[in-house]
Amino acid sequence: MASGWRGILGFDYGIVQAPLGPDISGPELAAAVANAGAIGLLRLPDWPAPDRVRELIRKTRSLTSRPFGAAIILAFPHEENLRVVLEEKLAVLQVYWGEFPRERVEEAHRAGVKVLHQVLAIASRSAVTDASTLLNCCYACAC
């Protein structure tokens, strides 16, 4: 088992699978990535769909015994889907395109869920560094 944040999260490698969309980053991909020792992420729907979210999580659990997580776009309605992630106690919640205040991070931590906050630019990082997130991800992109 790895040390540092990888060890805290229960992953072998410092690789985070990009959440590519609900139809791409589903249970099969997230489980395969988790089984390989990296952070597999389900990309949750952009609309309230708590029953579907629970179904996706349980399907993923049937495919892996390793920890995995889910990704939520904060700019879309997400409260019901977030509630399910916390109830199901996923290892990781990745949030992006919006603010995730300290209170929400603390709520996730109380549920045993670690929070990764994705930002698109280093300048955006200051908005999330005070939010007690475990890791701030900044992806390079060519726009």
Coordinates of N, CA and C in Angstrom, one line a residue, residues 26-120:
G26 N -18.6 5.0 -16.2 CA -19.6 4.3 -15.5 C -18.9 3.2 -14.6
P27 N -19.7 2.3 -14.1 CA -19.2 1.3 -13.2 C -18.1 0.4 -13.7
E28 N -18.1 0.0 -15.0 CA -17.1 -0.8 -15.5 C -15.7 -0.1 -15.5
L29 N -15.7 1.1 -16.0 CA -14.4 1.8 -16.1 C -13.9 2.2 -14.7
A30 N -14.8 2.7 -13.8 CA -14.4 3.0 -12.4 C -13.8 1.8 -11.7
A31 N -14.5 0.7 -11.9 CA -14.1 -0.6 -11.2 C -12.7 -1.1 -11.8
A32 N -12.6 -1.0 -13.1 CA -11.3 -1.4 -13.7 C -10.1 -0.6 -13.2
V33 N -10.3 0.7 -13.1 CA -9.3 1.6 -12.6 C -9.0 1.3 -11.2
A34 N -10.0 1.1 -10.4 CA -9.8 0.8 -9.0 C -9.1 -0.5 -8.8
N35 N -9.5 -1.5 -9.6 CA -8.8 -2.8 -9.5 C -7.4 -2.8 -9.9
A36 N -7.0 -1.8 -10.7 CA -5.6 -1.6 -11.2 C -4.8 -0.8 -10.1
G37 N -5.5 -0.3 -9.1 CA -4.8 0.4 -8.0 C -4.8 1.9 -8.0
A38 N -5.6 2.4 -8.9 CA -5.7 3.9 -9.0 C -7.1 4.4 -8.5
I39 N -7.3 5.7 -8.7 CA -8.6 6.2 -8.2 C -9.6 6.2 -9.4
G40 N -10.6 5.2 -9.3 CA -11.6 5.1 -10.3 C -12.8 6.0 -9.8
L41 N -13.3 6.8 -10.8 CA -14.4 7.7 -10.5 C -15.6 7.5 -11.4
L42 N -16.8 7.4 -10.7 CA -18.0 7.4 -11.4 C -18.4 8.9 -11.8
R43 N -18.8 9.2 -13.0 CA -19.2 10.5 -13.3 C -20.7 10.5 -13.1
L44 N -21.2 11.2 -12.1 CA -22.7 11.2 -11.8 C -23.5 12.0 -12.7
P45 N -24.8 11.7 -12.9 CA -25.6 12.6 -13.8 C -25.7 14.0 -13.3
D46 N -26.0 14.9 -14.3 CA -26.0 16.3 -14.1 C -27.4 16.8 -13.7
W47 N -28.2 15.9 -13.3 CA -29.6 16.2 -12.8 C -29.9 15.3 -11.6
P48 N -30.8 15.7 -10.8 CA -31.1 14.9 -9.6 C -31.6 13.5 -10.0
A49 N -30.8 12.5 -9.6 CA -31.2 11.1 -9.9 C -30.6 10.2 -8.8
P50 N -31.1 10.3 -7.6 CA -30.6 9.6 -6.5 C -30.7 8.0 -6.6
D51 N -31.8 7.6 -7.2 CA -31.9 6.1 -7.4 C -30.9 5.6 -8.4
R52 N -30.7 6.4 -9.5 CA -29.7 6.0 -10.5 C -28.3 6.0 -9.9
V53 N -28.0 7.0 -9.1 CA -26.7 7.1 -8.4 C -26.4 5.9 -7.5
R54 N -27.4 5.6 -6.7 CA -27.3 4.4 -5.8 C -27.0 3.1 -6.7
E55 N -27.8 3.0 -7.8 CA -27.6 1.9 -8.7 C -26.2 1.8 -9.3
L56 N -25.6 2.9 -9.7 CA -24.3 3.0 -10.2 C -23.2 2.6 -9.2
I57 N -23.4 3.1 -8.0 CA -22.5 2.8 -6.9 C -22.5 1.3 -6.6
R58 N -23.7 0.8 -6.5 CA -23.8 -0.7 -6.1 C -23.3 -1.6 -7.2
K59 N -23.5 -1.2 -8.5 CA -23.0 -1.9 -9.6 C -21.5 -1.9 -9.5
T60 N -20.9 -0.8 -9.3 CA -19.4 -0.7 -9.2 C -18.9 -1.6 -8.0
R61 N -19.6 -1.5 -6.9 CA -19.2 -2.4 -5.8 C -19.2 -3.9 -6.1
S62 N -20.1 -4.2 -7.0 CA -20.2 -5.6 -7.4 C -19.0 -6.0 -8.3
L63 N -18.3 -5.0 -8.9 CA -17.2 -5.3 -9.8 C -15.8 -5.1 -9.2
T64 N -15.8 -4.5 -8.0 CA -14.5 -4.3 -7.3 C -14.7 -4.4 -5.8
S65 N -13.6 -4.8 -5.1 CA -13.6 -4.7 -3.7 C -12.7 -3.6 -3.2
R66 N -12.1 -2.9 -4.2 CA -11.2 -1.7 -4.0 C -12.0 -0.4 -3.8
P67 N -11.5 0.6 -3.1 CA -12.1 1.8 -3.0 C -12.2 2.6 -4.3
F68 N -13.3 3.3 -4.4 CA -13.5 4.2 -5.6 C -14.3 5.4 -5.2
G69 N -14.5 6.3 -6.2 CA -15.3 7.5 -5.8 C -16.2 7.9 -6.9
A70 N -16.7 9.1 -6.7 CA -17.7 9.7 -7.7 C -17.3 11.2 -7.9
A71 N -17.7 11.7 -9.1 CA -17.4 13.0 -9.4 C -18.8 13.8 -9.7
I72 N -18.9 15.0 -9.1 CA -20.1 15.8 -9.3 C -19.7 17.2 -9.8
I73 N -20.4 17.6 -10.8 CA -20.3 19.0 -11.2 C -21.2 19.9 -10.4
L74 N -20.6 20.8 -9.7 CA -21.3 21.6 -8.7 C -22.2 22.7 -9.4
A75 N -22.0 23.0 -10.6 CA -22.8 24.0 -11.3 C -24.2 23.5 -11.7
F76 N -24.4 22.2 -11.6 CA -25.7 21.6 -11.9 C -26.3 21.2 -10.6
P77 N -27.7 20.9 -10.6 CA -28.3 20.4 -9.4 C -27.6 19.2 -8.9
H78 N -27.2 19.1 -7.6 CA -26.4 18.0 -7.2 C -26.7 17.5 -5.8
E79 N -27.5 18.2 -5.0 CA -27.8 17.9 -3.6 C -28.2 16.5 -3.4
E80 N -29.2 16.0 -4.2 CA -29.7 14.7 -4.0 C -28.7 13.6 -4.3
N81 N -27.9 13.8 -5.3 CA -26.9 12.9 -5.7 C -25.7 12.9 -4.7
L82 N -25.4 14.1 -4.2 CA -24.4 14.2 -3.1 C -24.8 13.4 -1.9
R83 N -26.1 13.5 -1.5 CA -26.6 12.8 -0.3 C -26.4 11.3 -0.4
V84 N -26.6 10.8 -1.6 CA -26.4 9.3 -1.8 C -24.9 9.0 -1.7
V85 N -24.0 9.8 -2.3 CA -22.6 9.5 -2.2 C -22.2 9.4 -0.7
L86 N -22.7 10.3 0.1 CA -22.4 10.3 1.5 C -23.0 9.2 2.2
E87 N -24.2 8.8 1.9 CA -24.9 7.7 2.5 C -24.2 6.4 2.2
E88 N -23.7 6.3 1.0 CA -23.0 5.1 0.5 C -21.5 5.0 0.9
K89 N -21.1 6.1 1.5 CA -19.7 6.2 2.1 C -18.6 5.8 1.1
L90 N -18.6 6.5 -0.1 CA -17.6 6.3 -1.0 C -16.3 6.8 -0.5
A91 N -15.2 6.2 -1.0 CA -13.8 6.6 -0.6 C -13.5 8.1 -0.9
V92 N -14.0 8.5 -2.1 CA -13.6 9.8 -2.6 C -14.8 10.5 -3.3
L93 N -14.9 11.8 -3.1 CA -15.8 12.6 -3.8 C -15.0 13.7 -4.5
Q94 N -15.0 13.7 -5.9 CA -14.4 14.8 -6.6 C -15.4 15.8 -7.0
V95 N -15.2 17.1 -6.7 CA -16.1 18.1 -7.1 C -15.4 19.1 -8.0
Y96 N -16.2 19.7 -8.9 CA -15.6 20.7 -9.8 C -16.7 21.6 -10.4
W97 N -16.2 22.7 -11.0 CA -17.1 23.7 -11.6 C -18.0 24.3 -10.6
G98 N -17.5 24.8 -9.5 CA -18.3 25.4 -8.5 C -17.6 25.4 -7.2
E99 N -18.3 26.1 -6.2 CA -17.7 26.2 -4.8 C -18.3 25.0 -4.0
F100 N -17.4 24.5 -3.1 CA -17.8 23.5 -2.2 C -17.3 24.0 -0.8
P101 N -18.2 24.6 -0.1 CA -17.7 25.3 1.2 C -17.2 24.3 2.2
R102 N -16.5 24.9 3.1 CA -15.9 24.1 4.2 C -17.0 23.3 4.9
E103 N -18.2 23.8 5.1 CA -19.2 23.0 5.8 C -19.5 21.7 5.1
R104 N -19.5 21.8 3.8 CA -19.8 20.6 2.9 C -18.7 19.6 3.0
V105 N -17.4 20.1 3.0 CA -16.3 19.2 3.1 C -16.3 18.5 4.5
E106 N -16.6 19.3 5.5 CA -16.7 18.7 6.8 C -17.8 17.6 6.9
E107 N -18.9 17.9 6.3 CA -20.0 16.9 6.2 C -19.5 15.6 5.5
A108 N -18.8 15.8 4.4 CA -18.3 14.6 3.7 C -17.3 13.9 4.6
H109 N -16.4 14.6 5.3 CA -15.5 13.9 6.2 C -16.2 13.2 7.3
R110 N -17.2 13.7 7.9 CA -18.0 13.0 8.9 C -18.6 11.7 8.4
A111 N -18.9 11.7 7.1 CA -19.4 10.5 6.5 C -18.3 9.5 6.1
G112 N -17.0 9.9 6.3 CA -15.9 9.1 5.9 C -15.5 9.2 4.4
V113 N -16.0 10.3 3.8 CA -15.7 10.5 2.4 C -14.6 11.6 2.3
K114 N -13.5 11.3 1.5 CA -12.5 12.3 1.3 C -12.8 13.1 0.1
V115 N -12.5 14.4 0.1 CA -12.9 15.3 -1.0 C -11.7 15.8 -1.8
L116 N -11.8 15.6 -3.1 CA -10.8 16.1 -4.1 C -11.5 17.3 -4.8
H117 N -10.9 18.4 -4.9 CA -11.5 19.5 -5.6 C -10.7 19.8 -6.8
Q118 N -11.3 19.7 -8.0 CA -10.6 19.9 -9.3 C -10.8 21.4 -9.6
V119 N -9.7 22.0 -10.0 CA -9.7 23.4 -10.5 C -9.0 23.4 -11.9
L120 N -9.4 24.3 -12.7 CA -8.9 24.4 -14.0 C -7.6 25.3 -14.2

